[in-house]
XYZ file of C-alpha atoms in Angstrom:
654
model
C 0.311 -0.088 0.149
C 1.227 3.655 -0.788
C 1.531 6.226 1.829
C -0.476 9.384 0.448
C 1.807 13.139 0.786
C 0.778 14.424 4.469
C 1.875 17.838 6.271
C 4.088 16.467 9.293
C 2.421 16.438 13.072
C 2.302 19.265 14.531
C 2.064 17.934 18.206
C 4.718 19.787 20.866
C 7.282 17.870 22.509
C 8.183 14.156 21.834
C 8.479 11.483 24.643
C 9.711 12.751 28.130
C 10.514 16.387 27.141
C 10.862 18.291 30.063
C 11.533 22.218 28.385
C 12.043 25.016 30.633
C 12.515 28.228 29.095
C 11.116 29.253 25.746
C 8.491 27.534 24.208
C 7.987 28.129 21.085
C 11.202 29.144 19.231
C 12.954 31.957 17.773
C 12.450 34.140 21.659
C 16.014 31.931 22.542
C 17.720 28.211 22.895
C 15.257 26.423 24.945
C 17.300 24.626 28.247
C 15.430 20.931 27.603
C 16.141 17.810 29.932
C 14.901 14.813 28.530
C 14.225 11.285 29.904
C 16.263 8.855 28.137
C 14.811 6.224 26.733
C 15.985 2.862 28.183
C 15.798 -0.677 26.871
C 15.156 -4.139 28.611
C 18.328 -4.017 30.541
C 18.471 -0.925 31.646
C 20.870 0.441 28.466
C 20.370 4.010 27.222
C 18.913 4.126 23.850
C 19.928 5.923 21.052
C 16.772 8.253 20.997
C 17.270 11.792 21.254
C 14.654 15.040 21.213
C 15.186 18.491 20.994
C 13.342 21.453 22.551
C 9.860 21.830 21.625
C 8.852 23.736 18.551
C 6.015 25.582 17.088
C 5.821 25.792 13.545
C 4.789 29.320 12.399
C 4.458 31.673 8.342
C 7.220 32.260 6.682
C 5.362 34.674 3.932
C 3.932 35.958 6.951
C 6.667 37.074 8.618
C 8.349 39.122 5.322
C 5.314 40.635 4.972
C 5.659 42.034 8.678
C 8.988 43.445 8.102
C 7.281 45.030 4.692
C 5.151 46.529 7.199
C 7.233 47.576 10.045
C 10.738 48.866 8.146
C 9.474 49.123 4.256
C 12.602 51.412 4.090
C 15.193 48.859 5.446
C 17.877 47.666 3.152
C 16.403 43.713 2.459
C 19.179 42.900 -0.890
C 22.773 44.619 -1.375
C 24.119 43.899 -4.587
C 27.763 45.953 -4.615
C 25.929 49.537 -5.573
C 22.844 48.745 -5.634
C 20.181 48.098 -2.986
C 16.625 47.085 -3.180
C 14.678 47.885 0.358
C 11.678 45.367 1.776
C 9.045 47.909 0.008
C 11.009 47.393 -3.215
C 10.824 43.747 -2.971
C 7.168 43.803 -1.741
C 6.208 46.323 -5.238
C 8.222 44.322 -7.646
C 6.673 40.845 -6.116
C 3.591 42.182 -6.204
C 4.124 43.413 -9.957
C 5.284 39.637 -10.828
C 2.581 38.146 -9.063
C 0.328 39.771 -11.087
C 2.094 38.514 -14.251
C 1.429 34.665 -13.147
C -1.682 35.218 -11.440
C -4.067 33.331 -14.296
C -1.613 30.812 -15.536
C -0.062 29.833 -11.870
C -1.952 28.962 -8.690
C -1.570 26.760 -5.473
C 0.443 23.830 -6.385
C 1.818 24.490 -9.460
C 5.483 23.734 -9.936
C 7.511 26.397 -10.822
C 11.296 25.823 -11.925
C 13.296 28.437 -11.281
C 16.210 29.113 -13.602
C 17.707 31.748 -11.422
C 20.859 32.544 -9.732
C 21.910 34.192 -6.753
C 20.424 38.064 -7.352
C 16.961 40.292 -6.680
C 15.418 38.627 -9.135
C 15.756 35.190 -7.416
C 14.580 36.555 -4.175
C 11.785 38.652 -5.643
C 10.903 34.990 -7.190
C 10.574 33.258 -4.277
C 8.255 36.042 -2.784
C 5.815 36.139 -5.405
C 5.292 32.243 -5.643
C 5.101 32.194 -2.224
C 1.936 34.543 -2.667
C 0.390 32.417 -5.262
C 0.539 29.018 -3.254
C 2.533 28.070 -6.268
C 5.382 25.548 -5.122
C 9.102 27.043 -6.044
C 11.566 24.572 -7.971
C 15.181 25.868 -7.740
C 17.038 24.207 -10.969
C 20.008 26.989 -10.730
C 21.260 29.294 -13.555
C 22.689 26.764 -16.013
C 20.267 23.623 -15.759
C 21.537 20.804 -18.317
C 19.050 21.080 -20.974
C 18.501 17.335 -21.100
C 18.111 16.819 -16.901
C 15.516 20.047 -17.389
C 13.662 18.088 -20.076
C 13.938 14.833 -17.963
C 12.460 17.162 -14.972
C 9.662 18.457 -16.570
C 8.898 15.299 -18.716
C 8.078 13.606 -14.748
C 7.398 16.624 -13.222
C 3.873 18.740 -14.070
C 6.340 21.991 -13.760
C 3.768 25.228 -14.588
C 5.904 27.190 -16.458
C 9.971 27.610 -15.972
C 11.504 31.074 -14.816
C 15.186 32.106 -16.530
C 16.409 34.130 -19.600
C 15.341 32.047 -22.947
C 18.917 30.771 -23.623
C 18.744 28.361 -20.957
C 16.000 26.896 -21.375
C 14.727 23.582 -23.042
C 13.910 24.028 -26.675
C 10.402 23.209 -26.105
C 10.169 25.898 -23.485
C 12.075 28.399 -25.798
C 9.467 27.875 -28.545
C 6.169 28.093 -26.070
C 4.327 30.601 -24.964
C 6.811 33.074 -22.724
C 5.429 36.196 -20.799
C 8.094 38.852 -19.859
C 8.297 39.385 -16.047
C 9.308 42.386 -14.336
C 12.322 40.759 -12.100
C 15.195 42.999 -11.028
C 17.784 42.837 -14.038
C 20.634 44.703 -12.161
C 23.204 43.625 -10.622
C 26.574 40.664 -10.559
C 24.084 37.619 -11.293
C 20.982 39.126 -12.872
C 18.951 37.720 -15.554
C 18.820 39.698 -18.890
C 15.405 39.257 -19.652
C 13.309 37.056 -17.592
C 10.769 35.062 -18.384
C 7.833 32.986 -17.447
C 7.557 29.972 -20.616
C 4.844 27.563 -20.336
C 4.692 24.672 -22.157
C 1.887 21.819 -21.597
C 2.844 18.741 -19.336
C 3.936 15.396 -20.079
C 0.883 12.344 -19.796
C 1.074 11.201 -16.308
C 3.898 13.897 -14.477
C 2.899 14.159 -10.835
C 1.813 17.507 -9.365
C 3.055 18.996 -5.993
C 1.066 18.834 -3.041
C -0.978 22.487 -2.721
C 0.405 22.933 0.755
C 4.310 22.583 -0.446
C 6.524 26.017 -0.056
C 8.833 24.600 -2.272
C 10.169 21.158 -4.214
C 13.703 20.304 -4.332
C 15.431 17.618 -6.696
C 17.670 14.960 -4.953
C 19.513 12.511 -7.061
C 17.961 9.223 -8.127
C 19.860 5.797 -8.201
C 17.043 5.531 -11.507
C 18.859 8.204 -13.827
C 16.332 10.519 -13.120
C 16.405 12.870 -10.035
C 13.517 12.518 -7.570
C 11.554 15.762 -5.792
C 10.840 15.852 -2.892
C 8.033 18.426 -1.432
C 8.231 20.576 1.775
C 5.541 23.263 3.303
C 6.294 25.913 5.276
C 5.588 25.325 8.615
C 8.541 22.612 8.164
C 11.013 25.275 6.623
C 9.502 27.504 9.419
C 10.922 25.781 11.987
C 14.782 25.817 11.345
C 14.169 29.337 10.354
C 13.315 30.004 14.052
C 16.193 27.979 14.983
C 18.002 30.060 12.608
C 17.314 32.957 14.189
C 17.922 32.464 17.767
C 21.661 30.647 17.119
C 22.859 33.174 15.023
C 20.717 36.668 16.737
C 20.013 37.726 12.746
C 17.950 41.060 13.334
C 17.543 44.521 11.440
C 21.040 45.758 10.424
C 22.716 42.548 9.713
C 23.953 41.050 6.487
C 23.324 37.407 5.577
C 25.099 36.338 2.865
C 23.183 34.540 -0.572
C 25.751 32.291 -1.368
C 24.954 28.936 -1.507
C 24.014 27.160 -5.305
C 20.803 27.560 -6.321
C 19.924 23.936 -6.980
C 21.551 23.317 -3.705
C 18.608 23.139 -0.475
C 20.321 25.721 2.039
C 19.644 28.264 -0.077
C 16.586 28.874 0.945
C 17.333 28.494 4.417
C 19.552 31.492 4.202
C 16.688 33.101 1.301
C 14.403 32.932 3.776
C 16.620 33.776 7.105
C 17.190 37.636 5.760
C 13.835 38.468 4.359
C 12.102 36.615 7.873
C 14.691 38.798 10.115
C 14.480 42.588 8.278
C 17.754 41.873 7.533
C 19.544 42.237 4.369
C 20.128 39.554 1.952
C 23.660 39.652 0.146
C 24.172 37.548 -3.368
C 27.763 36.691 -3.773
C 29.704 37.006 -6.883
C 29.927 34.172 -9.149
C 33.906 33.888 -9.054
C 33.491 33.852 -4.628
C 32.256 30.251 -4.947
C 35.784 28.944 -6.983
C 38.055 30.901 -4.643
C 38.288 30.436 -0.752
C 40.663 33.930 -0.880
C 37.783 35.706 -2.790
C 35.340 34.611 -0.647
C 37.094 35.947 2.488
C 37.605 39.484 0.708
C 34.105 39.253 -0.540
C 32.495 38.901 3.424
C 34.513 41.481 4.073
C 33.851 44.210 1.642
C 30.417 42.927 1.778
C 30.345 43.494 5.618
C 28.744 40.070 5.873
C 27.463 38.945 9.740
C 25.718 36.121 9.183
C 26.778 33.414 6.187
C 26.098 29.795 4.854
C 28.981 27.630 3.223
C 29.292 24.513 2.221
C 31.516 22.200 3.786
C 34.009 22.116 0.968
C 34.612 25.658 0.676
C 35.166 26.294 4.066
C 37.457 23.958 4.647
C 40.719 25.451 3.143
C 39.753 28.437 4.951
C 40.304 27.106 8.405
C 44.052 25.315 7.342
C 45.212 29.161 7.148
C 45.048 32.090 9.657
C 41.972 33.022 10.200
C 41.021 37.201 8.593
C 40.790 39.086 11.822
C 38.795 42.141 10.412
C 35.716 40.570 9.227
C 32.119 41.154 10.604
C 31.035 37.657 10.481
C 29.794 36.321 13.581
C 27.886 32.864 12.657
C 29.299 30.971 9.966
C 26.443 27.953 9.246
C 28.819 24.764 7.769
C 27.428 21.965 5.870
C 26.492 19.056 3.000
C 30.056 17.043 3.790
C 31.762 15.562 6.715
C 34.110 18.314 8.213
C 37.216 16.558 9.282
C 38.939 18.992 11.306
C 37.692 21.894 14.207
C 37.857 25.948 13.477
C 41.316 26.934 15.296
C 41.346 29.422 18.138
C 42.090 32.297 15.995
C 38.575 31.938 13.958
C 36.533 35.167 15.506
C 32.754 33.620 14.474
C 30.754 30.703 15.674
C 31.215 28.057 13.608
C 28.066 25.296 13.412
C 28.730 21.827 11.658
C 25.430 21.494 10.484
C 23.925 18.229 8.856
C 20.156 17.619 7.092
C 19.097 15.397 4.185
C 16.779 17.703 2.334
C 13.640 15.438 3.540
C 14.170 16.572 6.591
C 13.939 20.276 5.462
C 18.047 21.680 5.165
C 19.247 21.370 9.145
C 18.641 18.890 11.689
C 21.333 18.876 13.777
C 24.057 21.001 15.102
C 27.031 21.533 16.281
C 28.288 24.843 17.555
C 32.457 25.540 17.921
C 33.820 28.906 18.668
C 37.704 29.630 19.140
C 37.797 29.295 22.902
C 36.655 26.068 22.954
C 39.276 23.863 24.573
C 39.603 21.200 21.582
C 39.756 24.335 19.200
C 41.896 23.661 16.580
C 42.294 19.865 16.964
C 42.639 17.546 13.676
C 39.822 15.159 15.208
C 36.414 15.454 13.604
C 34.130 17.434 15.163
C 30.066 15.445 16.032
C 27.103 16.474 13.735
C 25.421 17.743 17.172
C 22.489 17.094 18.546
C 18.518 17.734 17.287
C 17.038 21.029 16.740
C 13.890 22.108 17.957
C 10.956 19.901 16.639
C 13.420 17.420 15.505
C 13.474 13.892 16.958
C 16.737 11.373 15.915
C 16.805 7.886 15.793
C 19.996 5.726 15.800
C 18.263 1.926 14.566
C 19.821 -1.351 13.783
C 18.788 -3.147 10.630
C 15.506 -3.972 12.223
C 14.274 -0.499 12.372
C 14.629 -0.654 16.568
C 17.038 1.585 18.446
C 20.430 -0.077 19.300
C 21.916 1.167 22.389
C 24.120 4.482 22.647
C 27.778 4.531 21.534
C 26.826 1.170 18.712
C 26.529 2.451 15.003
C 23.280 2.757 13.421
C 21.246 4.040 10.995
C 19.794 8.112 11.577
C 15.913 7.920 11.157
C 14.577 11.743 11.602
C 11.276 12.707 12.576
C 8.848 15.290 13.801
C 7.976 19.077 12.440
C 11.293 18.797 10.143
C 10.014 16.158 7.785
C 8.991 17.107 4.105
C 5.816 16.188 3.262
C 7.723 13.047 1.022
C 8.403 12.820 -2.424
C 6.472 13.457 -6.076
C 6.567 9.701 -5.845
C 3.767 8.399 -3.852
C 5.710 4.972 -4.029
C 9.155 6.216 -3.104
C 7.641 8.226 0.129
C 5.977 5.071 1.440
C 9.730 2.817 1.698
C 11.893 6.276 2.999
C 9.536 7.790 5.009
C 8.185 4.865 7.620
C 6.454 4.274 10.834
C 8.357 4.858 14.238
C 8.935 1.443 16.647
C 6.199 1.486 18.774
C 8.967 -0.152 22.030
C 10.118 2.847 22.781
C 7.129 5.107 22.041
C 7.600 8.136 20.414
C 4.201 9.921 21.034
C 3.966 13.023 18.573
C 6.038 11.025 15.986
C 4.023 9.750 13.106
C 6.715 9.134 10.897
C 11.116 8.503 10.442
C 12.634 9.295 7.365
C 15.759 6.775 6.788
C 18.506 8.589 6.036
C 20.763 5.790 4.725
C 23.574 7.150 6.765
C 25.406 5.676 9.438
C 25.934 7.507 12.608
C 26.553 6.674 16.040
C 25.099 8.379 19.632
C 27.001 9.506 22.602
C 26.203 9.150 25.581
C 25.544 12.980 25.860
C 23.437 12.305 23.170
C 25.074 14.086 20.588
C 25.467 12.639 16.869
C 28.888 11.838 15.175
C 28.665 11.136 11.478
C 30.488 7.802 10.073
C 29.880 7.193 6.702
C 26.728 6.195 4.179
C 25.208 2.993 4.508
C 24.379 2.441 0.236
C 26.599 3.733 -2.285
C 25.680 7.240 -2.592
C 28.135 9.615 -1.659
C 28.871 14.046 -1.236
C 30.203 15.728 -3.883
C 31.146 19.319 -3.135
C 27.928 18.837 -0.397
C 25.814 17.644 -3.556
C 24.343 13.963 -2.257
C 25.151 12.117 -5.902
C 23.317 8.281 -6.433
C 26.204 7.281 -8.893
C 23.826 5.469 -11.083
C 22.362 8.124 -12.239
C 25.460 9.077 -13.317
C 26.054 5.591 -15.199
C 22.681 6.510 -16.668
C 24.003 9.409 -18.156
C 26.722 7.814 -19.388
C 24.594 4.864 -20.628
C 22.318 7.336 -22.723
C 25.171 7.953 -25.241
C 24.832 5.234 -28.146
C 28.798 4.453 -28.295
C 28.643 3.509 -24.660
C 27.829 0.093 -23.766
C 27.876 0.821 -20.344
C 28.914 2.213 -17.152
C 30.623 1.745 -13.834
C 30.829 5.099 -11.423
C 33.513 4.530 -8.477
C 34.074 6.843 -6.033
C 38.011 7.655 -4.833
C 38.795 9.514 -1.845
C 42.184 11.388 -1.302
C 44.067 11.598 1.712
C 42.132 14.572 3.110
C 39.156 12.234 2.216
C 37.987 14.518 -0.371
C 35.866 12.411 -2.901
C 35.584 12.648 -6.821
C 34.066 10.277 -9.716
C 35.645 8.128 -11.819
C 33.435 6.953 -14.727
C 35.082 3.439 -16.144
C 32.939 2.910 -19.579
C 32.666 -0.103 -21.907
C 32.057 1.273 -25.570
C 29.682 -0.171 -27.874
C 30.924 -2.325 -30.589
C 32.997 -0.704 -33.314
C 33.020 2.712 -31.192
C 36.419 4.484 -30.236
C 34.433 7.165 -28.214
C 36.578 10.280 -27.009
C 36.840 10.770 -23.297
C 36.584 14.580 -23.799
C 33.407 13.762 -25.696
C 31.530 11.826 -22.881
C 31.877 14.125 -20.804
C 30.591 17.021 -22.735
C 27.437 14.929 -23.296
C 26.959 14.076 -19.483
C 27.192 17.823 -18.639
C 23.478 18.355 -20.150
C 22.120 15.834 -18.025
C 23.940 16.271 -14.574
C 24.365 18.578 -11.979
C 28.080 20.275 -12.009
C 29.299 18.153 -9.093
C 28.245 15.047 -10.249
C 30.158 15.371 -13.517
C 32.618 12.761 -13.111
C 36.715 14.243 -12.915
C 37.706 11.228 -14.948
C 36.674 8.832 -17.642
C 38.819 5.194 -18.130
C 37.967 3.085 -21.372
C 37.746 -0.695 -20.383
C 37.143 -3.790 -22.632
C 35.121 -5.199 -18.908
C 34.662 -5.179 -15.708
C 35.835 -7.378 -12.657
C 33.595 -9.793 -10.944
C 33.092 -10.695 -7.416
C 32.684 -13.789 -6.518
C 28.862 -13.202 -6.790
C 29.614 -12.309 -10.250
C 28.496 -8.445 -10.051
C 30.942 -5.857 -10.546
C 33.586 -5.639 -7.928
C 33.705 -1.521 -7.806
C 35.950 -1.911 -5.052
C 38.579 -2.895 -7.880
C 37.588 -1.143 -10.429
C 38.301 1.367 -7.549
C 41.727 0.202 -6.956
C 42.802 -0.469 -10.174
C 42.221 3.597 -10.658
C 43.749 4.532 -8.114
C 46.525 2.865 -8.489
C 47.308 2.803 -12.308
C 45.545 7.029 -11.898
C 43.451 5.740 -15.182
C 45.486 6.333 -17.778
C 49.443 6.642 -18.640
C 50.868 10.559 -18.453
C 51.464 11.761 -21.823
C 54.823 12.193 -23.258
C 56.288 15.255 -24.409
C 56.208 16.748 -20.465
C 59.801 16.767 -20.544
C 60.522 20.340 -22.118
C 57.831 21.770 -20.147
C 58.742 24.864 -17.503
C 58.687 24.475 -13.455
C 54.993 26.453 -14.152
C 53.491 23.985 -16.448
C 54.970 21.566 -14.606
C 53.242 22.146 -11.198
C 50.318 23.368 -13.078
C 50.050 19.346 -14.545
C 51.063 18.059 -11.458
C 48.780 19.284 -9.181
C 45.987 19.153 -12.139
C 46.496 15.613 -12.351
C 46.555 14.900 -8.655
C 43.411 16.420 -8.082
C 41.472 15.009 -11.062
C 43.002 11.712 -10.189
C 43.702 12.051 -14.556
C 47.647 11.448 -15.761
C 46.760 11.629 -19.094
C 45.541 15.718 -18.517
C 47.909 17.607 -21.257
C 48.752 21.433 -21.216
C 46.799 21.526 -24.093
C 43.607 20.477 -22.128
C 41.321 22.908 -20.681
C 40.248 23.171 -17.206
C 36.766 22.461 -17.130
C 37.034 20.535 -20.416
C 39.118 17.821 -18.040
C 37.094 17.739 -15.627
C 37.422 21.060 -13.676
C 34.405 21.980 -10.928
C 34.848 25.310 -8.517
C 36.011 22.898 -5.459
C 38.492 21.510 -7.909
C 39.558 25.115 -9.011
C 39.778 26.514 -5.451
C 42.663 23.777 -4.699
C 45.026 24.441 -7.695
C 44.582 28.123 -6.625
C 45.689 27.447 -3.504
C 48.541 24.870 -4.325
C 50.213 27.355 -6.869
C 50.048 29.841 -3.907
C 51.235 27.681 -1.373
C 54.425 26.504 -3.335
C 54.500 30.042 -5.266
C 53.596 32.752 -3.285
C 51.575 33.867 -7.010
C 48.007 34.540 -5.929
C 45.684 33.998 -9.035
C 42.386 34.638 -9.594
C 39.411 31.802 -10.690
C 38.155 33.903 -13.320
C 42.384 33.855 -14.762
C 41.637 30.085 -14.565
C 38.660 30.127 -16.276
C 39.183 32.377 -18.896
C 42.415 30.144 -19.908
C 41.946 28.360 -22.802
C 44.481 25.543 -21.726
C 46.608 24.760 -18.824
C 49.713 25.704 -20.925
C 48.254 29.274 -21.094
C 47.561 29.138 -17.608
C 50.701 28.076 -16.260
C 52.227 30.880 -18.859
C 50.028 33.400 -16.709
C 51.316 32.139 -13.680
C 55.137 32.803 -15.123
C 54.577 35.926 -16.083
C 53.209 36.923 -12.585
C 56.510 35.041 -10.779
C 58.768 37.312 -12.741
C 57.104 40.022 -12.369
C 57.353 39.938 -8.557
C 60.219 41.528 -6.896
C 63.258 39.158 -5.333
C 62.073 38.116 -1.974
C 58.501 39.600 -2.332
């Protein structure tokens, strides 16, 4: 029997919770004393409850600030500022433009970047009761086509050039969105096209839906209601003190659901949102410069973006008070020089962005430790349970699968059968009053004696790349769409610091000899940037295990040992800069076959790899190059020549 999409239960406290202090989240962190559940033998069980929470409105809080502080800055983008009244007025015009064709429960695919236009769109869709579906500013055309075939998307919003051909040729309605700012669209439209037969709708009470990686080769969508997001926002405001006069970053990639936390956190607190220029995400030096120049006081960032910052002295002239970090395992603690409180946050999209956190300060006794911090304790309204294979809670100190319940839960997937598989009834013993569903995360964790969670890894093949959940099966399916590919197997390699990268092992179809560059170019149309492998190996066959299945461990070991291919000849005459760039890129991409004539992005370079390359170049030479200089270089030889030029221009001893 399939489980329908239902609104998360709003019953107040979980079993045994005695709340002292604020009853409603958002008025200050509540002090909680919870009776620990015990097994029949008296052993404490791995069950923990956050403080009580009361879901509130999201849009209503923004509109309250429009009335209270209409002239306060709501979005600051360089020299351009939009007030709360500006956003309100512009969103009203967008609502009018869409009202006759977009209504409650209608999915709207948003193909915009971090900008005032994005913020206005989010407000306008919330007023219409439509469901905000962020696809990012440059969604692959094939991926977008697959989404609009599976889901009943009323329209796509963005510049026509980024939309699929079917929508470009459809009915286009010009939208009065802001077209100023570093990431602004030039001529935004709402593009309407007829939905495919059988396409799935979203529930009418959803505020937004986000795509997560799907093992079938097509992304799956999860729908979230406003009350679930409101609980996370209430915690965020209470924890960070975000308020009028603050500047909240708008930094996270738009296809990644934490951007909804930062966007609505700013709008519901009376603070100003500051959209980040695109090159900020490529270069950790640029990130800290931007925090300083934009006077950002509270920020959300992906773990791979922040970790390089913790490996060097922390800038002492930042106004940044709080930094919420998540999306991947954090491998070290901030040092004693870090002036911001760093929150190690954990939460799947199915549990509304963030469900557990652990706060770290430079004054902590363990500051600077190279040991991974825990992912912490549950937010208000959240219950976490660590279970064994039988679905029952395990004793504290034992490993198991993390399951999550409470106000934070999404409505479910737009596929009811998938919802029924992943959102299950809670165990009867011990009882969990107020929790009617638990989401199975597939993450392996351990709960310590004090109720804090330690993240240990995945129970399946899913992996996180640059903070984005990736199903290798989805990447394999993208390769196998090419008629020149008979089959593909994707493995995960990790470097010494634990950073993951994907390698595709491709068996060509009979009579074909596909070029690896062509294969990578083709899958970019189907996959988000983080899911594009850094290397492709052409293989004649796959190693098999004792059960006759592909031995992925052996494939990965072979790639690690051989690097995937032999280094190209002709490196002997390379300059020192060329050798440095080649050696670093080959190591970062696990592609010894990379040559000076290769383009960085075509070779598999991503924003995170670019940041590591730039950091390595500066560490070895003292020359600081910027991400745009790397991206504008036609090939690695040109980038190395630029490095040589800068080194020559530096005075001796500089």
